[in-house]
PDB file of C-alpha atoms in Angstrom:
ATOM      1  CA  UNK A1114     132.665 142.852  62.176  1.00  0.00           C
ATOM      2  CA  UNK A1115     132.072 142.298  65.755  1.00  0.00           C
ATOM      3  CA  UNK A1116     129.597 139.824  67.415  1.00  0.00           C
ATOM      4  CA  UNK A1117     126.960 142.420  67.287  1.00  0.00           C
ATOM      5  CA  UNK A1118     127.452 143.077  63.691  1.00  0.00           C
ATOM      6  CA  UNK A1119     127.390 139.319  63.013  1.00  0.00           C
ATOM      7  CA  UNK A1120     123.953 139.179  64.580  1.00  0.00           C
ATOM      8  CA  UNK A1121     122.670 142.418  62.816  1.00  0.00           C
ATOM      9  CA  UNK A1122     123.792 140.996  59.306  1.00  0.00           C
ATOM     10  CA  UNK A1123     121.739 137.789  59.947  1.00  0.00           C
ATOM     11  CA  UNK A1124     118.756 139.304  61.830  1.00  0.00           C
ATOM     12  CA  UNK A1125     118.519 142.890  61.063  1.00  0.00           C
ATOM     13  CA  UNK A1126     120.195 145.766  62.657  1.00  0.00           C
ATOM     14  CA  UNK A1127     119.700 146.294  66.377  1.00  0.00           C
ATOM     15  CA  UNK A1128     121.130 149.198  68.213  1.00  0.00           C
ATOM     16  CA  UNK A1129     123.324 148.491  71.331  1.00  0.00           C
ATOM     17  CA  UNK A1130     122.602 150.434  74.339  1.00  0.00           C
ATOM     18  CA  UNK A1131     124.862 153.437  74.886  1.00  0.00           C
ATOM     19  CA  UNK A1132     125.930 153.089  78.589  1.00  0.00           C
ATOM     20  CA  UNK A1133     126.376 156.286  80.412  1.00  0.00           C
ATOM     21  CA  UNK A1134     127.504 157.049  83.818  1.00  0.00           C
ATOM     22  CA  UNK A1135     125.907 154.859  86.274  1.00  0.00           C
ATOM     23  CA  UNK A1136     125.448 152.101  83.855  1.00  0.00           C
ATOM     24  CA  UNK A1137     122.208 153.532  82.534  1.00  0.00           C
ATOM     25  CA  UNK A1138     121.366 153.231  78.924  1.00  0.00           C
ATOM     26  CA  UNK A1139     120.842 156.489  77.017  1.00  0.00           C
ATOM     27  CA  UNK A1140     119.646 154.964  73.736  1.00  0.00           C
ATOM     28  CA  UNK A1141     116.428 153.827  72.392  1.00  0.00           C
ATOM     29  CA  UNK A1142     115.208 151.939  69.409  1.00  0.00           C
ATOM     30  CA  UNK A1143     114.774 154.116  66.411  1.00  0.00           C
ATOM     31  CA  UNK A1144     113.028 153.545  63.111  1.00  0.00           C
ATOM     32  CA  UNK A1145     116.248 152.648  61.449  1.00  0.00           C
ATOM     33  CA  UNK A1146     116.474 149.599  63.943  1.00  0.00           C
ATOM     34  CA  UNK A1147     113.286 148.105  62.794  1.00  0.00           C
ATOM     35  CA  UNK A1148     114.201 146.079  59.702  1.00  0.00           C
ATOM     36  CA  UNK A1149     111.229 145.644  57.148  1.00  0.00           C
ATOM     37  CA  UNK A1150     109.067 147.586  59.497  1.00  0.00           C
ATOM     38  CA  UNK A1151     109.113 145.157  62.128  1.00  0.00           C
ATOM     39  CA  UNK A1152     109.940 145.707  65.852  1.00  0.00           C
ATOM     40  CA  UNK A1153     113.497 144.410  67.003  1.00  0.00           C
ATOM     41  CA  UNK A1154     111.722 143.238  70.232  1.00  0.00           C
ATOM     42  CA  UNK A1155     111.363 139.742  69.015  1.00  0.00           C
ATOM     43  CA  UNK A1156     112.819 139.077  65.555  1.00  0.00           C
ATOM     44  CA  UNK A1157     111.953 135.578  64.262  1.00  0.00           C
ATOM     45  CA  UNK A1158     114.042 133.205  62.269  1.00  0.00           C
ATOM     46  CA  UNK A1159     113.220 129.907  60.903  1.00  0.00           C
ATOM     47  CA  UNK A1160     115.371 127.904  63.349  1.00  0.00           C
ATOM     48  CA  UNK A1161     115.798 130.535  66.204  1.00  0.00           C
ATOM     49  CA  UNK A1162     113.851 133.139  67.931  1.00  0.00           C
ATOM     50  CA  UNK A1163     116.191 135.874  69.239  1.00  0.00           C
ATOM     51  CA  UNK A1164     113.962 137.948  71.514  1.00  0.00           C
ATOM     52  CA  UNK A1165     114.705 141.433  73.009  1.00  0.00           C
ATOM     53  CA  UNK A1166     118.136 141.948  71.447  1.00  0.00           C
ATOM     54  CA  UNK A1167     117.696 145.588  72.127  1.00  0.00           C
ATOM     55  CA  UNK A1168     118.096 144.759  75.780  1.00  0.00           C
ATOM     56  CA  UNK A1169     122.094 143.844  75.473  1.00  0.00           C
ATOM     57  CA  UNK A1170     124.012 145.165  78.431  1.00  0.00           C
ATOM     58  CA  UNK A1171     127.543 146.370  78.689  1.00  0.00           C
ATOM     59  CA  UNK A1172     129.572 147.280  81.816  1.00  0.00           C
ATOM     60  CA  UNK A1173     131.764 150.234  81.933  1.00  0.00           C
ATOM     61  CA  UNK A1174     135.475 150.174  82.239  1.00  0.00           C
ATOM     62  CA  UNK A1175     136.962 152.634  84.997  1.00  0.00           C
ATOM     63  CA  UNK A1176     139.830 152.911  87.407  1.00  0.00           C
ATOM     64  CA  UNK A1177     137.567 153.954  90.149  1.00  0.00           C
ATOM     65  CA  UNK A1178     140.146 156.598  91.172  1.00  0.00           C
ATOM     66  CA  UNK A1179     140.497 160.219  91.261  1.00  0.00           C
ATOM     67  CA  UNK A1180     143.345 162.542  91.995  1.00  0.00           C
ATOM     68  CA  UNK A1181     143.668 164.635  95.051  1.00  0.00           C
ATOM     69  CA  UNK A1182     141.987 167.396  93.164  1.00  0.00           C
ATOM     70  CA  UNK A1183     139.062 165.096  92.238  1.00  0.00           C
ATOM     71  CA  UNK A1184     140.066 164.466  88.532  1.00  0.00           C
ATOM     72  CA  UNK A1185     139.338 161.099  87.201  1.00  0.00           C
ATOM     73  CA  UNK A1186     142.382 158.802  86.733  1.00  0.00           C
ATOM     74  CA  UNK A1187     142.069 156.854  83.511  1.00  0.00           C
ATOM     75  CA  UNK A1188     145.071 154.843  83.801  1.00  0.00           C
ATOM     76  CA  UNK A1189     145.652 153.837  87.471  1.00  0.00           C
ATOM     77  CA  UNK A1190     149.022 152.000  86.753  1.00  0.00           C
ATOM     78  CA  UNK A1191     150.492 154.796  84.882  1.00  0.00           C
ATOM     79  CA  UNK A1192     149.436 157.418  87.291  1.00  0.00           C
ATOM     80  CA  UNK A1193     150.650 155.322  90.287  1.00  0.00           C
ATOM     81  CA  UNK A1194     154.101 155.154  88.448  1.00  0.00           C
ATOM     82  CA  UNK A1195     154.304 158.884  88.999  1.00  0.00           C
ATOM     83  CA  UNK A1196     154.248 158.440  92.794  1.00  0.00           C
ATOM     84  CA  UNK A1197     151.141 160.518  93.057  1.00  0.00           C
ATOM     85  CA  UNK A1198     148.282 159.438  95.417  1.00  0.00           C
ATOM     86  CA  UNK A1199     145.102 158.281  94.256  1.00  0.00           C
ATOM     87  CA  UNK A1200     141.606 158.072  96.069  1.00  0.00           C
ATOM     88  CA  UNK A1201     138.474 155.989  95.630  1.00  0.00           C
ATOM     89  CA  UNK A1202     135.967 158.020  93.589  1.00  0.00           C
ATOM     90  CA  UNK A1203     133.228 156.469  95.660  1.00  0.00           C
ATOM     91  CA  UNK A1204     134.403 156.818  99.212  1.00  0.00           C
ATOM     92  CA  UNK A1205     137.237 159.289  99.082  1.00  0.00           C
ATOM     93  CA  UNK A1206     139.743 156.983 100.787  1.00  0.00           C
ATOM     94  CA  UNK A1207     143.242 156.556  99.774  1.00  0.00           C
ATOM     95  CA  UNK A1208     143.976 153.679  97.318  1.00  0.00           C
ATOM     96  CA  UNK A1209     146.962 151.636  98.390  1.00  0.00           C
ATOM     97  CA  UNK A1210     146.990 149.068  95.541  1.00  0.00           C
ATOM     98  CA  UNK A1211     145.720 150.693  92.428  1.00  0.00           C
ATOM     99  CA  UNK A1212     145.967 147.410  90.314  1.00  0.00           C
ATOM    100  CA  UNK A1213     143.913 145.418  92.810  1.00  0.00           C
ATOM    101  CA  UNK A1214     141.328 148.409  93.360  1.00  0.00           C
ATOM    102  CA  UNK A1215     140.825 148.890  89.614  1.00  0.00           C
ATOM    103  CA  UNK A1216     140.236 145.093  88.991  1.00  0.00           C
ATOM    104  CA  UNK A1217     137.601 145.011  91.897  1.00  0.00           C
ATOM    105  CA  UNK A1218     135.925 148.000  90.327  1.00  0.00           C
ATOM    106  CA  UNK A1219     135.622 146.492  86.925  1.00  0.00           C
ATOM    107  CA  UNK A1220     134.619 143.061  88.505  1.00  0.00           C
ATOM    108  CA  UNK A1221     131.812 144.763  90.188  1.00  0.00           C
ATOM    109  CA  UNK A1222     130.740 146.523  87.125  1.00  0.00           C
ATOM    110  CA  UNK A1223     130.701 143.322  85.194  1.00  0.00           C
ATOM    111  CA  UNK A1224     128.699 141.547  87.909  1.00  0.00           C
ATOM    112  CA  UNK A1225     126.209 144.490  87.804  1.00  0.00           C
ATOM    113  CA  UNK A1226     125.734 144.185  84.117  1.00  0.00           C
ATOM    114  CA  UNK A1227     125.311 140.434  84.431  1.00  0.00           C
ATOM    115  CA  UNK A1228     122.453 140.975  86.976  1.00  0.00           C
ATOM    116  CA  UNK A1229     121.044 143.647  84.922  1.00  0.00           C
ATOM    117  CA  UNK A1230     120.905 141.432  81.601  1.00  0.00           C
ATOM    118  CA  UNK A1231     119.193 138.633  83.354  1.00  0.00           C
ATOM    119  CA  UNK A1232     116.660 141.046  85.079  1.00  0.00           C
ATOM    120  CA  UNK A1233     115.887 142.936  81.826  1.00  0.00           C
ATOM    121  CA  UNK A1234     115.533 139.481  79.763  1.00  0.00           C
ATOM    122  CA  UNK A1235     113.591 137.184  81.971  1.00  0.00           C
ATOM    123  CA  UNK A1236     112.902 134.776  78.944  1.00  0.00           C
ATOM    124  CA  UNK A1237     116.380 134.365  77.916  1.00  0.00           C
ATOM    125  CA  UNK A1238     117.821 130.850  78.331  1.00  0.00           C
ATOM    126  CA  UNK A1239     121.402 131.567  77.582  1.00  0.00           C
ATOM    127  CA  UNK A1240     123.786 134.620  76.771  1.00  0.00           C
ATOM    128  CA  UNK A1241     126.738 135.394  74.627  1.00  0.00           C
ATOM    129  CA  UNK A1242     129.297 137.744  75.875  1.00  0.00           C
ATOM    130  CA  UNK A1243     132.446 139.637  74.804  1.00  0.00           C
ATOM    131  CA  UNK A1244     135.020 140.400  77.369  1.00  0.00           C
ATOM    132  CA  UNK A1245     137.460 143.318  76.644  1.00  0.00           C
ATOM    133  CA  UNK A1246     140.850 142.366  77.883  1.00  0.00           C
ATOM    134  CA  UNK A1247     143.919 144.662  78.945  1.00  0.00           C
ATOM    135  CA  UNK A1248     145.469 145.676  75.629  1.00  0.00           C
ATOM    136  CA  UNK A1249     142.136 145.462  73.811  1.00  0.00           C
ATOM    137  CA  UNK A1250     142.103 141.820  73.163  1.00  0.00           C
ATOM    138  CA  UNK A1251     138.764 140.027  72.977  1.00  0.00           C
ATOM    139  CA  UNK A1252     137.288 136.851  74.381  1.00  0.00           C
ATOM    140  CA  UNK A1253     133.892 135.598  72.997  1.00  0.00           C
ATOM    141  CA  UNK A1254     131.821 133.178  75.131  1.00  0.00           C
ATOM    142  CA  UNK A1255     128.398 131.895  76.162  1.00  0.00           C
ATOM    143  CA  UNK A1256     126.720 130.947  79.263  1.00  0.00           C
ATOM    144  CA  UNK A1257     123.478 130.068  81.108  1.00  0.00           C
ATOM    145  CA  UNK A1258     124.748 131.814  84.181  1.00  0.00           C
ATOM    146  CA  UNK A1259     126.268 135.313  83.432  1.00  0.00           C
ATOM    147  CA  UNK A1260     127.066 136.180  87.132  1.00  0.00           C
ATOM    148  CA  UNK A1261     128.877 132.763  87.818  1.00  0.00           C
ATOM    149  CA  UNK A1262     130.731 132.764  84.520  1.00  0.00           C
ATOM    150  CA  UNK A1263     132.045 136.458  84.777  1.00  0.00           C
ATOM    151  CA  UNK A1264     133.103 135.809  88.356  1.00  0.00           C
ATOM    152  CA  UNK A1265     135.059 132.779  87.223  1.00  0.00           C
ATOM    153  CA  UNK A1266     136.789 134.794  84.454  1.00  0.00           C
ATOM    154  CA  UNK A1267     137.646 137.634  86.946  1.00  0.00           C
ATOM    155  CA  UNK A1268     139.066 135.440  89.680  1.00  0.00           C
ATOM    156  CA  UNK A1269     141.199 133.180  87.644  1.00  0.00           C
ATOM    157  CA  UNK A1270     139.109 129.888  87.531  1.00  0.00           C
ATOM    158  CA  UNK A1271     137.751 130.664  83.992  1.00  0.00           C
ATOM    159  CA  UNK A1272     139.387 130.196  80.552  1.00  0.00           C
ATOM    160  CA  UNK A1273     143.181 129.908  80.482  1.00  0.00           C
ATOM    161  CA  UNK A1274     143.284 133.253  78.505  1.00  0.00           C
ATOM    162  CA  UNK A1275     141.555 135.046  81.421  1.00  0.00           C
ATOM    163  CA  UNK A1276     143.810 133.451  83.925  1.00  0.00           C
ATOM    164  CA  UNK A1277     146.588 135.388  82.130  1.00  0.00           C
ATOM    165  CA  UNK A1278     144.677 138.635  81.443  1.00  0.00           C
ATOM    166  CA  UNK A1279     141.715 139.725  83.747  1.00  0.00           C
ATOM    167  CA  UNK A1280     138.805 141.177  81.784  1.00  0.00           C
ATOM    168  CA  UNK A1281     138.153 144.922  82.027  1.00  0.00           C
ATOM    169  CA  UNK A1282     134.644 145.044  80.753  1.00  0.00           C
ATOM    170  CA  UNK A1283     131.855 142.930  79.116  1.00  0.00           C
ATOM    171  CA  UNK A1284     128.865 143.026  76.769  1.00  0.00           C
ATOM    172  CA  UNK A1285     126.281 140.573  77.345  1.00  0.00           C
ATOM    173  CA  UNK A1286     123.564 139.522  74.614  1.00  0.00           C
ATOM    174  CA  UNK A1287     120.436 137.626  75.543  1.00  0.00           C
ATOM    175  CA  UNK A1288     119.110 134.461  73.598  1.00  0.00           C
ATOM    176  CA  UNK A1289     116.140 132.320  73.968  1.00  0.00           C
ATOM    177  CA  UNK A1290     117.862 129.170  73.744  1.00  0.00           C
ATOM    178  CA  UNK A1291     121.309 127.592  74.298  1.00  0.00           C
ATOM    179  CA  UNK A1292     121.571 126.566  70.631  1.00  0.00           C
ATOM    180  CA  UNK A1293     120.998 130.098  69.586  1.00  0.00           C
ATOM    181  CA  UNK A1294     123.720 131.380  72.001  1.00  0.00           C
ATOM    182  CA  UNK A1295     126.218 128.711  70.819  1.00  0.00           C
ATOM    183  CA  UNK A1296     125.541 129.671  67.067  1.00  0.00           C
ATOM    184  CA  UNK A1297     126.109 133.353  68.018  1.00  0.00           C
ATOM    185  CA  UNK A1298     129.298 132.729  69.935  1.00  0.00           C
ATOM    186  CA  UNK A1299     130.855 130.770  66.928  1.00  0.00           C
ATOM    187  CA  UNK A1300     129.789 133.266  64.288  1.00  0.00           C
ATOM    188  CA  UNK A1301     130.849 136.197  66.555  1.00  0.00           C
ATOM    189  CA  UNK A1302     134.271 134.584  67.348  1.00  0.00           C
ATOM    190  CA  UNK A1303     135.077 134.350  63.670  1.00  0.00           C
ATOM    191  CA  UNK A1304     133.736 137.765  62.818  1.00  0.00           C
ATOM    192  CA  UNK A1305     135.822 139.437  65.592  1.00  0.00           C
ATOM    193  CA  UNK A1306     139.042 137.492  64.362  1.00  0.00           C
ATOM    194  CA  UNK A1307     138.426 138.954  60.969  1.00  0.00           C
ATOM    195  CA  UNK A1308     138.310 142.404  62.428  1.00  0.00           C
ATOM    196  CA  UNK A1309     140.858 142.477  65.150  1.00  0.00           C
ATOM    197  CA  UNK A1310     143.218 139.586  63.917  1.00  0.00           C
ATOM    198  CA  UNK A1311     143.513 135.917  64.890  1.00  0.00           C
ATOM    199  CA  UNK A1312     146.294 136.627  67.716  1.00  0.00           C
ATOM    200  CA  UNK A1313     143.922 139.243  69.409  1.00  0.00           C
ATOM    201  CA  UNK A1314     140.765 137.175  69.769  1.00  0.00           C
ATOM    202  CA  UNK A1315     139.827 134.028  71.841  1.00  0.00           C
ATOM    203  CA  UNK A1316     136.733 132.064  72.486  1.00  0.00           C
ATOM    204  CA  UNK A1317     134.577 129.384  70.994  1.00  0.00           C
ATOM    205  CA  UNK A1318     136.890 126.508  72.308  1.00  0.00           C
ATOM    206  CA  UNK A1319     140.074 128.325  71.488  1.00  0.00           C
ATOM    207  CA  UNK A1320     141.376 129.678  75.071  1.00  0.00           C
ATOM    208  CA  UNK A1321     145.050 129.515  74.443  1.00  0.00           C
ATOM    209  CA  UNK A1322     147.037 132.285  76.480  1.00  0.00           C
ATOM    210  CA  UNK A1323     148.044 135.136  74.281  1.00  0.00           C
ATOM    211  CA  UNK A1324     151.611 134.849  75.679  1.00  0.00           C
ATOM    212  CA  UNK A1325     152.009 131.236  74.449  1.00  0.00           C
ATOM    213  CA  UNK A1326     150.487 132.037  70.959  1.00  0.00           C
ATOM    214  CA  UNK A1327     152.949 134.855  70.429  1.00  0.00           C
ATOM    215  CA  UNK A1328     155.922 132.639  71.291  1.00  0.00           C
ATOM    216  CA  UNK A1329     154.751 130.314  68.486  1.00  0.00           C
ATOM    217  CA  UNK A1330     154.365 133.157  66.035  1.00  0.00           C
ATOM    218  CA  UNK A1331     150.884 134.401  66.723  1.00  0.00           C
ATOM    219  CA  UNK A1332     149.206 131.122  65.698  1.00  0.00           C
TER     220      UNK A1332
END
């Protein structure tokens, strides 16, 4: 059960946007996403009000590269190992360092998602986020400033684990209070550990590098 599922279990199912090309959402809110006939735009709880959960935002993972024939390169590192030349999908210029180029593309995509979630949820006071790292590992966190926090993770000044593995994509979920975000961070962290395994998830205070944990037997 992921962080989204954990929230759904407590507050009712809310459909996460289906991000298409260009980062635009293709999904809406169907009748199935309105538990007990109530709109999911603002589901109230005794202790917390979690508003506009349908406006979660995700970035898209991409290498940003294409082949000489114009085909999308899905794994820039593997393609570079073949000795073939790659080009920027945006400008058409030759890509000299695929790893750095892809990291920049994904960093920009995450920054765009951070700006979008703030703009779409002006009432939000804090946000939980789930980073997907190389290899599929997850990091769950919370922040009041998504742009600054994601930039820190991308540039090596964030958690220890993201200093080791730079994030490739993010999903951000708005909350109307810091307390609600912290609660969702903790519950989401434990839910994701149950789904992906203790050695593949970090967050909620646990920022140990994966390499160190594996040397200790995956603890």
